[in-house]
Amino acid sequence: MSARTLPLLFLNLGGEMLYILDQRLRAQSIPGEKARKGERCAAPSAPVMNDIISTMFNRKFMEELFKPQDLYSKKALRTVYDRLAHASIMRLNQASMDKLYDLMTMAFKYQVLLCPRPRDILLVTFNHLDAIKDFISDSPGILNQVDETFRRLIETYNPLSDGEFQLIRQTLLIFFQDMHIRVSIFLKDKVQNSNGRFVLPISGPVPWGTEVPGLIRIFNHKGVEVKRAEFTTAGNYVTPQREGSFELYGDRVLKLGTNMYSVTRPVETHMSGSSKNLASQAKENIAPNPLAKEELNFLARLLGGLDIQKPAGGESGFRLNLFTTDEEEEHAAQTRPEELSYKVINIEATQEPARRAELSRILGELDVAEPRPGSAEKGEDLLALMDGL
């Protein structure tokens, strides 16, 4: 596994989350007084998006995220997104949070599968960040936070070799391999089968720097071409006109990672049969693994780095529904497999003992898989891990 995968996974999933929240906030026409106190706002989603993006790109949080480290369990990452989605006055109930996470993961999984070459995962990330910058174009302070992360991405990933990007892509695909949630947009566009698996195209542009298939060249021992043979391909391939820009500003060329919700249309998710079976199997391994010190340490650092702002002056929040009606949301909550649901985490950061106790409780509930190579077999006391927070 690549130790450089986590920032790309987090930022791309976060970008998809922001696309979905923006679309639903606009669809539900959140009133201006909920949007920004004392100001009229053309885009009701702006203040909520500002709060979430500001939290997501917190400098300390990004510093911790970019440290070389292995990926951790889906449940650990999901807990971080629960906190991130509730970083403003907006609130999501259990069913809507489940649906939000399903849409995030399946969208990015599809983008990783479609990347023409492993290095293009970075262009997908840049597309997400470009769109995020549009969300906060009128907030210079938050824009600087995003630009700082952008520069950190360029500095960290541009020098990597193609082989290192291939390892990153493989790590991402391993993370997503058991997720087969059916999404209405993908089903309608016929890019996803009824079992939740994606249909990959056999036509289109070839990766930058490669040639359209259909020609075989034969060379002698001196490296001189001595023969050519052509063959017919099943797909209709074209050569890309130019490579996407890997700079702070520029044309990415690649469209993967752009906002597919810019045109309003309903999006539903459904559990496939294979995912239900995996959920049943997950139920068998409930006991936390005491050897997974690295996993607990990771989540403690990330949660400790997120400073969630509480609504000021007793300001009440509002609930966002990711379903068309409240009845659909209630039905989804009742039919969702219990083992796939996660609790929304609220941690008080004002009192250190209370925060440590809450983190201790959360980490104790984690379902940890196999211990990773290099993990310490003699785990430290959990509260000792919190002392540095």
mmCIF file of C-alpha atoms in Angstrom:
data_model
loop_
_atom_site.group_PDB
_atom_site.id
_atom_site.type_symbol
_atom_site.label_atom_id
_atom_site.label_comp_id
_atom_site.label_asym_id
_atom_site.label_seq_id
_atom_site.Cartn_x
_atom_site.Cartn_y
_atom_site.Cartn_z
ATOM 1 C CA MET A 1 0.000 0.000 0.000
ATOM 2 C CA SER A 2 1.075 3.559 -0.672
ATOM 3 C CA ALA A 3 1.707 5.869 2.285
ATOM 4 C CA ARG A 4 0.752 8.860 0.104
ATOM 5 C CA THR A 5 -2.858 7.883 -0.650
ATOM 6 C CA LEU A 6 -4.740 9.332 2.323
ATOM 7 C CA PRO A 7 -4.694 13.048 1.308
ATOM 8 C CA LEU A 8 -5.993 12.237 -2.181
ATOM 9 C CA LEU A 9 -8.749 10.016 -0.780
ATOM 10 C CA PHE A 10 -9.823 12.600 1.791
ATOM 11 C CA LEU A 11 -9.805 15.610 -0.556
ATOM 12 C CA ASN A 12 -11.662 13.872 -3.395
ATOM 13 C CA LEU A 13 -14.322 12.406 -1.111
ATOM 14 C CA GLY A 14 -14.622 15.817 0.544
ATOM 15 C CA GLY A 15 -15.064 17.455 -2.851
ATOM 16 C CA GLU A 16 -17.883 15.056 -3.734
ATOM 17 C CA MET A 17 -19.503 15.751 -0.359
ATOM 18 C CA LEU A 18 -19.476 19.493 -1.072
ATOM 19 C CA TYR A 19 -21.021 18.968 -4.527
ATOM 20 C CA ILE A 20 -23.897 16.998 -3.002
ATOM 21 C CA LEU A 21 -24.493 19.370 -0.097
ATOM 22 C CA ASP A 22 -24.490 22.406 -2.400
ATOM 23 C CA GLN A 23 -27.042 20.758 -4.694
ATOM 24 C CA ARG A 24 -29.344 19.789 -1.822
ATOM 25 C CA LEU A 25 -29.069 23.180 -0.105
ATOM 26 C CA ARG A 26 -30.108 24.888 -3.319
ATOM 27 C CA ALA A 27 -32.876 22.368 -3.988
ATOM 28 C CA GLN A 28 -34.335 22.899 -0.499
ATOM 29 C CA SER A 29 -33.991 26.720 -0.820
ATOM 30 C CA ILE A 30 -32.562 27.314 2.646
ATOM 31 C CA PRO A 31 -33.715 30.826 3.772
ATOM 32 C CA GLY A 32 -31.240 33.678 3.726
ATOM 33 C CA GLU A 33 -31.429 34.241 7.496
ATOM 34 C CA LYS A 34 -30.178 30.691 8.005
ATOM 35 C CA ALA A 35 -27.518 31.286 5.392
ATOM 36 C CA ARG A 36 -25.714 34.351 6.684
ATOM 37 C CA LYS A 37 -26.712 36.487 9.632
ATOM 38 C CA GLY A 38 -27.128 40.173 8.769
ATOM 39 C CA GLU A 39 -26.544 39.750 5.019
ATOM 40 C CA ARG A 40 -28.606 38.921 1.983
ATOM 41 C CA CYS A 41 -27.084 36.003 0.130
ATOM 42 C CA ALA A 42 -27.792 35.037 -3.482
ATOM 43 C CA ALA A 43 -26.587 31.507 -2.839
ATOM 44 C CA PRO A 44 -28.151 30.149 0.375
ATOM 45 C CA SER A 45 -25.578 27.390 0.546
ATOM 46 C CA ALA A 46 -22.642 29.828 0.785
ATOM 47 C CA PRO A 47 -22.285 30.196 4.590
ATOM 48 C CA VAL A 48 -22.761 26.495 5.272
ATOM 49 C CA MET A 49 -20.226 25.678 2.578
ATOM 50 C CA ASN A 50 -17.824 28.282 3.974
ATOM 51 C CA ASP A 51 -17.965 26.727 7.440
ATOM 52 C CA ILE A 52 -17.404 23.200 6.157
ATOM 53 C CA ILE A 53 -14.619 24.161 3.738
ATOM 54 C CA SER A 54 -12.857 26.250 6.385
ATOM 55 C CA THR A 55 -12.900 23.254 8.738
ATOM 56 C CA MET A 56 -11.874 20.818 6.010
ATOM 57 C CA PHE A 57 -8.810 22.870 5.033
ATOM 58 C CA ASN A 58 -7.725 23.751 8.545
ATOM 59 C CA ARG A 59 -3.920 24.129 8.465
ATOM 60 C CA LYS A 60 -3.184 21.829 11.406
ATOM 61 C CA PHE A 61 -5.566 19.240 10.047
ATOM 62 C CA MET A 62 -3.891 19.324 6.627
ATOM 63 C CA GLU A 63 -0.425 19.018 8.192
ATOM 64 C CA GLU A 64 -1.535 15.866 9.993
ATOM 65 C CA LEU A 65 -3.251 14.505 6.887
ATOM 66 C CA PHE A 66 -0.218 14.900 4.615
ATOM 67 C CA LYS A 67 2.112 12.940 6.864
ATOM 68 C CA PRO A 68 3.037 9.633 5.148
ATOM 69 C CA GLN A 69 0.719 6.958 6.577
ATOM 70 C CA ASP A 70 -1.332 3.967 5.508
ATOM 71 C CA LEU A 71 -5.044 4.123 4.821
ATOM 72 C CA TYR A 72 -7.247 3.148 7.724
ATOM 73 C CA SER A 73 -10.644 1.538 8.054
ATOM 74 C CA LYS A 74 -13.729 2.848 6.300
ATOM 75 C CA LYS A 75 -15.369 3.390 9.664
ATOM 76 C CA ALA A 76 -12.557 5.615 10.914
ATOM 77 C CA LEU A 77 -12.734 7.819 7.816
ATOM 78 C CA ARG A 78 -16.522 7.871 7.955
ATOM 79 C CA THR A 79 -16.357 9.259 11.505
ATOM 80 C CA VAL A 80 -14.238 12.172 10.278
ATOM 81 C CA TYR A 81 -16.766 12.987 7.525
ATOM 82 C CA ASP A 82 -19.603 12.877 10.053
ATOM 83 C CA ARG A 83 -17.881 15.638 12.001
ATOM 84 C CA LEU A 84 -16.999 17.542 8.857
ATOM 85 C CA ALA A 85 -20.580 17.525 7.532
ATOM 86 C CA HIS A 86 -21.767 18.952 10.864
ATOM 87 C CA ALA A 87 -19.186 21.733 11.024
ATOM 88 C CA SER A 88 -21.912 24.370 10.443
ATOM 89 C CA ILE A 89 -25.474 24.963 11.669
ATOM 90 C CA MET A 90 -26.676 22.342 9.171
ATOM 91 C CA ARG A 91 -27.683 18.950 10.552
ATOM 92 C CA LEU A 92 -28.162 15.609 8.790
ATOM 93 C CA ASN A 93 -30.025 12.719 10.330
ATOM 94 C CA GLN A 94 -28.754 9.136 10.146
ATOM 95 C CA ALA A 95 -30.360 8.112 6.849
ATOM 96 C CA SER A 96 -29.274 11.255 5.013
ATOM 97 C CA MET A 97 -25.702 10.920 6.308
ATOM 98 C CA ASP A 98 -25.623 7.306 5.112
ATOM 99 C CA LYS A 99 -26.837 8.340 1.681
ATOM 100 C CA LEU A 100 -24.367 11.220 1.500
ATOM 101 C CA TYR A 101 -21.431 8.915 2.223
ATOM 102 C CA ASP A 102 -22.670 6.321 -0.295
ATOM 103 C CA LEU A 103 -22.818 8.954 -3.048
ATOM 104 C CA MET A 104 -19.373 10.304 -2.161
ATOM 105 C CA THR A 105 -17.651 6.925 -2.238
ATOM 106 C CA MET A 106 -19.291 5.591 -5.392
ATOM 107 C CA ALA A 107 -18.615 8.795 -7.354
ATOM 108 C CA PHE A 108 -14.911 8.812 -6.513
ATOM 109 C CA LYS A 109 -14.612 5.062 -7.077
ATOM 110 C CA TYR A 110 -15.964 5.561 -10.604
ATOM 111 C CA GLN A 111 -13.486 8.389 -11.234
ATOM 112 C CA VAL A 112 -10.536 6.252 -10.098
ATOM 113 C CA LEU A 113 -11.658 3.406 -12.365
ATOM 114 C CA LEU A 114 -11.926 5.738 -15.374
ATOM 115 C CA CYS A 115 -8.589 7.521 -14.948
ATOM 116 C CA PRO A 116 -6.690 7.002 -18.246
ATOM 117 C CA ARG A 117 -3.388 6.730 -16.348
ATOM 118 C CA PRO A 118 -2.597 6.596 -12.614
ATOM 119 C CA ARG A 119 -1.088 10.112 -12.561
ATOM 120 C CA ASP A 120 -4.436 11.531 -13.693
ATOM 121 C CA ILE A 121 -5.808 10.896 -10.175
ATOM 122 C CA LEU A 122 -4.005 14.122 -9.330
ATOM 123 C CA LEU A 123 -5.927 15.951 -12.076
ATOM 124 C CA VAL A 124 -9.177 14.582 -10.600
ATOM 125 C CA THR A 125 -8.122 16.038 -7.245
ATOM 126 C CA PHE A 126 -7.324 19.392 -8.868
ATOM 127 C CA ASN A 127 -10.780 19.431 -10.493
ATOM 128 C CA HIS A 128 -12.345 19.006 -7.061
ATOM 129 C CA LEU A 129 -10.231 21.784 -5.574
ATOM 130 C CA ASP A 130 -10.941 24.108 -8.510
ATOM 131 C CA ALA A 131 -14.670 23.671 -7.875
ATOM 132 C CA ILE A 132 -14.216 24.153 -4.124
ATOM 133 C CA LYS A 133 -12.467 27.470 -4.824
ATOM 134 C CA ASP A 134 -15.532 28.573 -6.804
ATOM 135 C CA PHE A 135 -17.725 27.848 -3.773
ATOM 136 C CA ILE A 136 -15.716 30.267 -1.615
ATOM 137 C CA SER A 137 -14.616 32.813 -4.233
ATOM 138 C CA ASP A 138 -16.008 35.657 -2.079
ATOM 139 C CA SER A 139 -14.127 34.536 1.061
ATOM 140 C CA PRO A 140 -10.414 35.423 0.636
ATOM 141 C CA GLY A 141 -9.347 33.905 3.952
ATOM 142 C CA ILE A 142 -10.806 30.480 3.181
ATOM 143 C CA LEU A 143 -9.561 30.729 -0.402
ATOM 144 C CA ASN A 144 -6.027 31.104 0.944
ATOM 145 C CA GLN A 145 -6.489 27.912 2.969
ATOM 146 C CA VAL A 146 -7.460 25.996 -0.173
ATOM 147 C CA ASP A 147 -4.607 27.494 -2.196
ATOM 148 C CA GLU A 148 -2.163 26.477 0.524
ATOM 149 C CA THR A 149 -3.388 22.885 0.283
ATOM 150 C CA PHE A 150 -3.201 23.151 -3.508
ATOM 151 C CA ARG A 151 0.477 24.111 -3.307
ATOM 152 C CA ARG A 152 1.123 21.326 -0.832
ATOM 153 C CA LEU A 153 -0.408 18.842 -3.286
ATOM 154 C CA ILE A 154 1.780 20.117 -6.128
ATOM 155 C CA GLU A 155 4.895 19.983 -3.982
ATOM 156 C CA THR A 156 4.139 16.489 -2.684
ATOM 157 C CA TYR A 157 2.760 14.700 -5.742
ATOM 158 C CA ASN A 158 4.181 16.307 -8.892
ATOM 159 C CA PRO A 159 7.654 14.774 -8.292
ATOM 160 C CA LEU A 160 6.281 11.232 -7.821
ATOM 161 C CA SER A 161 7.030 8.631 -10.487
ATOM 162 C CA ASP A 162 4.423 6.822 -12.578
ATOM 163 C CA GLY A 163 5.098 3.692 -10.556
ATOM 164 C CA GLU A 164 4.292 5.503 -7.308
ATOM 165 C CA PHE A 165 1.020 6.768 -8.783
ATOM 166 C CA GLN A 166 0.186 3.231 -9.889
ATOM 167 C CA LEU A 167 0.638 2.093 -6.283
ATOM 168 C CA ILE A 168 -1.642 4.938 -5.125
ATOM 169 C CA ARG A 169 -4.306 3.865 -7.626
ATOM 170 C CA GLN A 170 -4.081 0.241 -6.496
ATOM 171 C CA THR A 171 -4.410 1.336 -2.857
ATOM 172 C CA LEU A 172 -7.555 3.311 -3.678
ATOM 173 C CA LEU A 173 -9.089 0.415 -5.602
ATOM 174 C CA ILE A 174 -8.413 -1.936 -2.685
ATOM 175 C CA PHE A 175 -10.201 0.539 -0.412
ATOM 176 C CA PHE A 176 -13.252 0.651 -2.719
ATOM 177 C CA GLN A 177 -13.331 -2.971 -3.881
ATOM 178 C CA ASP A 178 -16.204 -4.128 -1.621
ATOM 179 C CA MET A 179 -18.443 -1.099 -2.211
ATOM 180 C CA HIS A 180 -21.219 -1.769 -4.723
ATOM 181 C CA ILE A 181 -23.925 0.803 -3.993
ATOM 182 C CA ARG A 182 -26.297 1.453 -6.900
ATOM 183 C CA VAL A 183 -26.711 5.158 -7.722
ATOM 184 C CA SER A 184 -29.601 6.361 -9.891
ATOM 185 C CA ILE A 185 -27.455 8.748 -11.963
ATOM 186 C CA PHE A 186 -25.049 5.948 -12.901
ATOM 187 C CA LEU A 187 -27.873 3.483 -13.558
ATOM 188 C CA LYS A 188 -29.712 5.935 -15.847
ATOM 189 C CA ASP A 189 -26.513 6.706 -17.741
ATOM 190 C CA LYS A 190 -25.943 2.937 -18.074
ATOM 191 C CA VAL A 191 -22.480 3.131 -16.549
ATOM 192 C CA GLN A 192 -23.488 0.914 -13.624
ATOM 193 C CA ASN A 193 -25.118 -2.519 -13.616
ATOM 194 C CA SER A 194 -27.992 -3.561 -11.372
ATOM 195 C CA ASN A 195 -25.510 -5.354 -9.092
ATOM 196 C CA GLY A 196 -23.710 -2.066 -8.372
ATOM 197 C CA ARG A 197 -20.640 -2.781 -10.505
ATOM 198 C CA PHE A 198 -19.451 -0.206 -13.013
ATOM 199 C CA VAL A 199 -19.369 -0.613 -16.802
ATOM 200 C CA LEU A 200 -16.015 0.564 -18.132
ATOM 201 C CA PRO A 201 -15.852 1.949 -21.700
ATOM 202 C CA ILE A 202 -13.697 0.317 -24.374
ATOM 203 C CA SER A 203 -13.535 3.477 -26.516
ATOM 204 C CA GLY A 204 -12.428 7.074 -26.105
ATOM 205 C CA PRO A 205 -9.128 8.914 -25.646
ATOM 206 C CA VAL A 206 -6.055 6.895 -24.812
ATOM 207 C CA PRO A 207 -3.759 8.009 -21.962
ATOM 208 C CA TRP A 208 -1.531 10.990 -22.706
ATOM 209 C CA GLY A 209 1.831 9.877 -24.091
ATOM 210 C CA THR A 210 0.498 6.640 -25.587
ATOM 211 C CA GLU A 211 -0.561 5.734 -29.110
ATOM 212 C CA VAL A 212 -3.889 4.541 -30.439
ATOM 213 C CA PRO A 213 -3.801 0.695 -30.510
ATOM 214 C CA GLY A 214 -3.892 -1.067 -33.868
ATOM 215 C CA LEU A 215 -0.219 -1.245 -34.920
ATOM 216 C CA ILE A 216 2.477 -3.817 -34.095
ATOM 217 C CA ARG A 217 6.113 -2.912 -34.713
ATOM 218 C CA ILE A 218 8.796 -5.591 -34.871
ATOM 219 C CA PHE A 219 12.452 -4.673 -34.192
ATOM 220 C CA ASN A 220 15.655 -6.622 -34.735
ATOM 221 C CA HIS A 221 18.460 -7.089 -32.200
ATOM 222 C CA LYS A 222 19.935 -3.716 -33.202
ATOM 223 C CA GLY A 223 16.722 -1.875 -32.402
ATOM 224 C CA VAL A 224 15.882 -1.198 -36.029
ATOM 225 C CA GLU A 225 12.229 -1.571 -37.071
ATOM 226 C CA VAL A 226 11.991 -4.343 -39.647
ATOM 227 C CA LYS A 227 8.277 -5.055 -39.927
ATOM 228 C CA ARG A 228 4.844 -3.616 -39.217
ATOM 229 C CA ALA A 229 1.491 -5.310 -38.812
ATOM 230 C CA GLU A 230 -1.915 -3.756 -38.247
ATOM 231 C CA PHE A 231 -4.840 -5.244 -36.384
ATOM 232 C CA THR A 232 -8.458 -4.254 -35.803
ATOM 233 C CA THR A 233 -9.484 -3.104 -32.326
ATOM 234 C CA ALA A 234 -12.877 -3.514 -30.704
ATOM 235 C CA GLY A 235 -12.966 0.099 -29.527
ATOM 236 C CA ASN A 236 -12.887 3.492 -31.181
ATOM 237 C CA TYR A 237 -9.795 5.189 -29.736
ATOM 238 C CA VAL A 238 -8.579 8.766 -30.204
ATOM 239 C CA THR A 239 -5.394 10.601 -29.227
ATOM 240 C CA PRO A 240 -5.835 13.357 -26.604
ATOM 241 C CA GLN A 241 -5.082 16.847 -27.925
ATOM 242 C CA ARG A 242 -3.006 17.921 -24.919
ATOM 243 C CA GLU A 243 -2.080 16.991 -21.371
ATOM 244 C CA GLY A 244 -3.962 18.477 -18.439
ATOM 245 C CA SER A 245 -2.251 21.147 -16.344
ATOM 246 C CA PHE A 246 -0.700 20.088 -13.029
ATOM 247 C CA GLU A 247 -0.158 23.701 -11.945
ATOM 248 C CA LEU A 248 -2.120 25.875 -9.514
ATOM 249 C CA TYR A 249 -4.110 27.383 -12.391
ATOM 250 C CA GLY A 250 -4.708 25.809 -15.781
ATOM 251 C CA ASP A 251 -6.906 23.647 -17.986
ATOM 252 C CA ARG A 252 -7.127 20.166 -16.470
ATOM 253 C CA VAL A 253 -8.524 18.770 -19.775
ATOM 254 C CA LEU A 254 -9.769 15.715 -17.883
ATOM 255 C CA LYS A 255 -13.399 16.151 -16.803
ATOM 256 C CA LEU A 256 -13.399 13.496 -14.086
ATOM 257 C CA GLY A 257 -13.937 15.088 -10.689
ATOM 258 C CA THR A 258 -16.084 17.971 -11.945
ATOM 259 C CA ASN A 259 -19.547 18.554 -10.489
ATOM 260 C CA MET A 260 -22.035 16.060 -11.935
ATOM 261 C CA TYR A 261 -24.844 17.632 -9.859
ATOM 262 C CA SER A 262 -24.664 20.988 -11.648
ATOM 263 C CA VAL A 263 -27.832 19.896 -13.474
ATOM 264 C CA THR A 264 -30.497 19.217 -10.846
ATOM 265 C CA ARG A 265 -31.744 15.662 -10.928
ATOM 266 C CA PRO A 266 -32.764 13.228 -8.177
ATOM 267 C CA VAL A 267 -30.086 10.890 -6.901
ATOM 268 C CA GLU A 268 -31.001 7.677 -5.112
ATOM 269 C CA THR A 269 -28.815 4.960 -3.657
ATOM 270 C CA HIS A 270 -29.657 1.295 -3.207
ATOM 271 C CA MET A 271 -27.791 -1.514 -1.508
ATOM 272 C CA SER A 272 -26.790 -4.306 -3.891
ATOM 273 C CA GLY A 273 -27.004 -7.932 -2.811
ATOM 274 C CA SER A 274 -23.244 -8.289 -2.474
ATOM 275 C CA SER A 275 -23.047 -5.263 -0.185
ATOM 276 C CA LYS A 276 -25.759 -6.715 2.042
ATOM 277 C CA ASN A 277 -23.799 -9.946 2.322
ATOM 278 C CA LEU A 278 -20.664 -8.007 3.258
ATOM 279 C CA ALA A 279 -22.641 -6.172 5.917
ATOM 280 C CA SER A 280 -23.734 -9.472 7.408
ATOM 281 C CA GLN A 281 -20.154 -10.707 7.434
ATOM 282 C CA ALA A 282 -18.989 -7.499 9.115
ATOM 283 C CA LYS A 283 -21.376 -8.203 11.964
ATOM 284 C CA GLU A 284 -19.314 -11.244 12.896
ATOM 285 C CA ASN A 285 -16.225 -9.171 13.693
ATOM 286 C CA ILE A 286 -17.472 -6.643 16.221
ATOM 287 C CA ALA A 287 -14.770 -6.866 18.878
ATOM 288 C CA PRO A 288 -12.110 -4.144 18.484
ATOM 289 C CA ASN A 289 -8.628 -5.451 17.762
ATOM 290 C CA PRO A 290 -6.339 -4.375 20.635
ATOM 291 C CA LEU A 291 -3.302 -4.485 18.330
ATOM 292 C CA ALA A 292 -4.493 -1.681 16.044
ATOM 293 C CA LYS A 293 -2.727 1.160 17.832
ATOM 294 C CA GLU A 294 -2.004 2.953 14.568
ATOM 295 C CA GLU A 295 -5.711 3.131 13.683
ATOM 296 C CA LEU A 296 -6.702 4.609 17.009
ATOM 297 C CA ASN A 297 -3.809 7.053 16.948
ATOM 298 C CA PHE A 298 -4.836 8.233 13.488
ATOM 299 C CA LEU A 299 -8.439 8.937 14.412
ATOM 300 C CA ALA A 300 -7.478 10.630 17.668
ATOM 301 C CA ARG A 301 -5.155 13.016 15.825
ATOM 302 C CA LEU A 302 -7.664 13.815 13.086
ATOM 303 C CA LEU A 303 -10.616 14.372 15.388
ATOM 304 C CA GLY A 304 -8.471 16.410 17.740
ATOM 305 C CA GLY A 305 -7.413 18.652 14.853
ATOM 306 C CA LEU A 306 -10.926 19.603 13.807
ATOM 307 C CA ASP A 307 -12.215 22.724 15.545
ATOM 308 C CA ILE A 308 -15.968 22.694 14.994
ATOM 309 C CA GLN A 309 -17.628 26.056 15.453
ATOM 310 C CA LYS A 310 -20.863 26.055 17.437
ATOM 311 C CA PRO A 311 -23.722 28.368 16.350
ATOM 312 C CA ALA A 312 -23.264 31.681 18.168
ATOM 313 C CA GLY A 313 -25.861 33.372 20.321
ATOM 314 C CA GLY A 314 -28.108 30.355 20.656
ATOM 315 C CA GLU A 315 -28.707 30.331 16.908
ATOM 316 C CA SER A 316 -30.715 27.284 15.922
ATOM 317 C CA GLY A 317 -29.588 25.008 13.121
ATOM 318 C CA PHE A 318 -31.564 23.525 10.246
ATOM 319 C CA ARG A 319 -31.936 19.989 8.996
ATOM 320 C CA LEU A 320 -30.890 19.010 5.475
ATOM 321 C CA ASN A 321 -32.700 16.121 3.806
ATOM 322 C CA LEU A 322 -30.902 14.234 1.040
ATOM 323 C CA PHE A 323 -34.122 12.503 0.054
ATOM 324 C CA THR A 324 -37.029 13.943 -1.943
ATOM 325 C CA THR A 325 -39.455 13.764 0.990
ATOM 326 C CA ASP A 326 -39.293 13.224 4.747
ATOM 327 C CA GLU A 327 -41.210 9.970 4.272
ATOM 328 C CA GLU A 328 -38.486 8.601 2.002
ATOM 329 C CA GLU A 329 -35.853 9.572 4.555
ATOM 330 C CA GLU A 330 -37.750 7.841 7.381
ATOM 331 C CA HIS A 331 -38.211 4.712 5.260
ATOM 332 C CA ALA A 332 -34.491 4.623 4.436
ATOM 333 C CA ALA A 333 -33.644 4.923 8.120
ATOM 334 C CA GLN A 334 -35.914 1.981 8.955
ATOM 335 C CA THR A 335 -34.670 -0.300 6.178
ATOM 336 C CA ARG A 336 -30.940 0.493 6.409
ATOM 337 C CA PRO A 337 -28.950 -2.487 7.770
ATOM 338 C CA GLU A 338 -28.039 -1.596 11.341
ATOM 339 C CA GLU A 339 -24.440 -2.705 10.929
ATOM 340 C CA LEU A 340 -23.922 -0.188 8.097
ATOM 341 C CA SER A 341 -25.137 2.807 10.095
ATOM 342 C CA TYR A 342 -22.851 5.141 11.992
ATOM 343 C CA LYS A 343 -23.534 7.538 14.797
ATOM 344 C CA VAL A 344 -23.078 11.271 14.274
ATOM 345 C CA ILE A 345 -20.239 12.342 16.537
ATOM 346 C CA ASN A 346 -20.320 15.624 18.457
ATOM 347 C CA ILE A 347 -17.241 16.312 20.581
ATOM 348 C CA GLU A 348 -16.946 19.226 22.978
ATOM 349 C CA ALA A 349 -13.514 20.773 22.497
ATOM 350 C CA THR A 350 -13.820 23.255 25.352
ATOM 351 C CA GLN A 351 -13.060 20.854 28.189
ATOM 352 C CA GLU A 352 -10.061 18.567 27.856
ATOM 353 C CA PRO A 353 -11.257 15.762 30.202
ATOM 354 C CA ALA A 354 -14.643 15.626 28.476
ATOM 355 C CA ARG A 355 -13.017 15.532 25.034
ATOM 356 C CA ARG A 356 -10.667 12.729 26.034
ATOM 357 C CA ALA A 357 -13.515 10.712 27.508
ATOM 358 C CA GLU A 358 -15.619 11.150 24.383
ATOM 359 C CA LEU A 359 -12.739 10.197 22.093
ATOM 360 C CA SER A 360 -12.071 7.174 24.252
ATOM 361 C CA ARG A 361 -15.652 6.047 23.885
ATOM 362 C CA ILE A 362 -15.627 6.567 20.092
ATOM 363 C CA LEU A 363 -12.357 4.747 19.551
ATOM 364 C CA GLY A 364 -13.507 1.881 21.702
ATOM 365 C CA GLU A 365 -16.444 1.348 19.320
ATOM 366 C CA LEU A 366 -14.274 1.105 16.204
ATOM 367 C CA ASP A 367 -14.458 -2.159 14.297
ATOM 368 C CA VAL A 368 -10.793 -2.706 13.451
ATOM 369 C CA ALA A 369 -9.729 -5.182 10.806
ATOM 370 C CA GLU A 370 -6.367 -6.887 10.467
ATOM 371 C CA PRO A 371 -3.368 -5.282 12.205
ATOM 372 C CA ARG A 372 -1.051 -3.701 9.649
ATOM 373 C CA PRO A 373 2.584 -4.630 9.198
ATOM 374 C CA GLY A 374 4.673 -2.542 11.523
ATOM 375 C CA SER A 375 1.877 -1.917 14.021
ATOM 376 C CA ALA A 376 3.065 -2.204 17.586
ATOM 377 C CA GLU A 377 1.982 -5.457 19.201
ATOM 378 C CA LYS A 378 2.224 -3.901 22.648
ATOM 379 C CA GLY A 379 -0.507 -1.267 22.497
ATOM 380 C CA GLU A 380 -0.300 1.739 24.754
ATOM 381 C CA ASP A 381 -3.164 2.716 26.972
ATOM 382 C CA LEU A 382 -5.775 4.539 24.903
ATOM 383 C CA LEU A 383 -5.895 7.596 27.128
ATOM 384 C CA ALA A 384 -2.117 7.938 26.841
ATOM 385 C CA LEU A 385 -2.631 8.398 23.103
ATOM 386 C CA MET A 386 -4.868 11.375 23.825
ATOM 387 C CA ASP A 387 -2.352 13.241 25.968
ATOM 388 C CA GLY A 388 -0.829 14.968 22.980
ATOM 389 C CA LEU A 389 -4.154 16.320 21.682
#
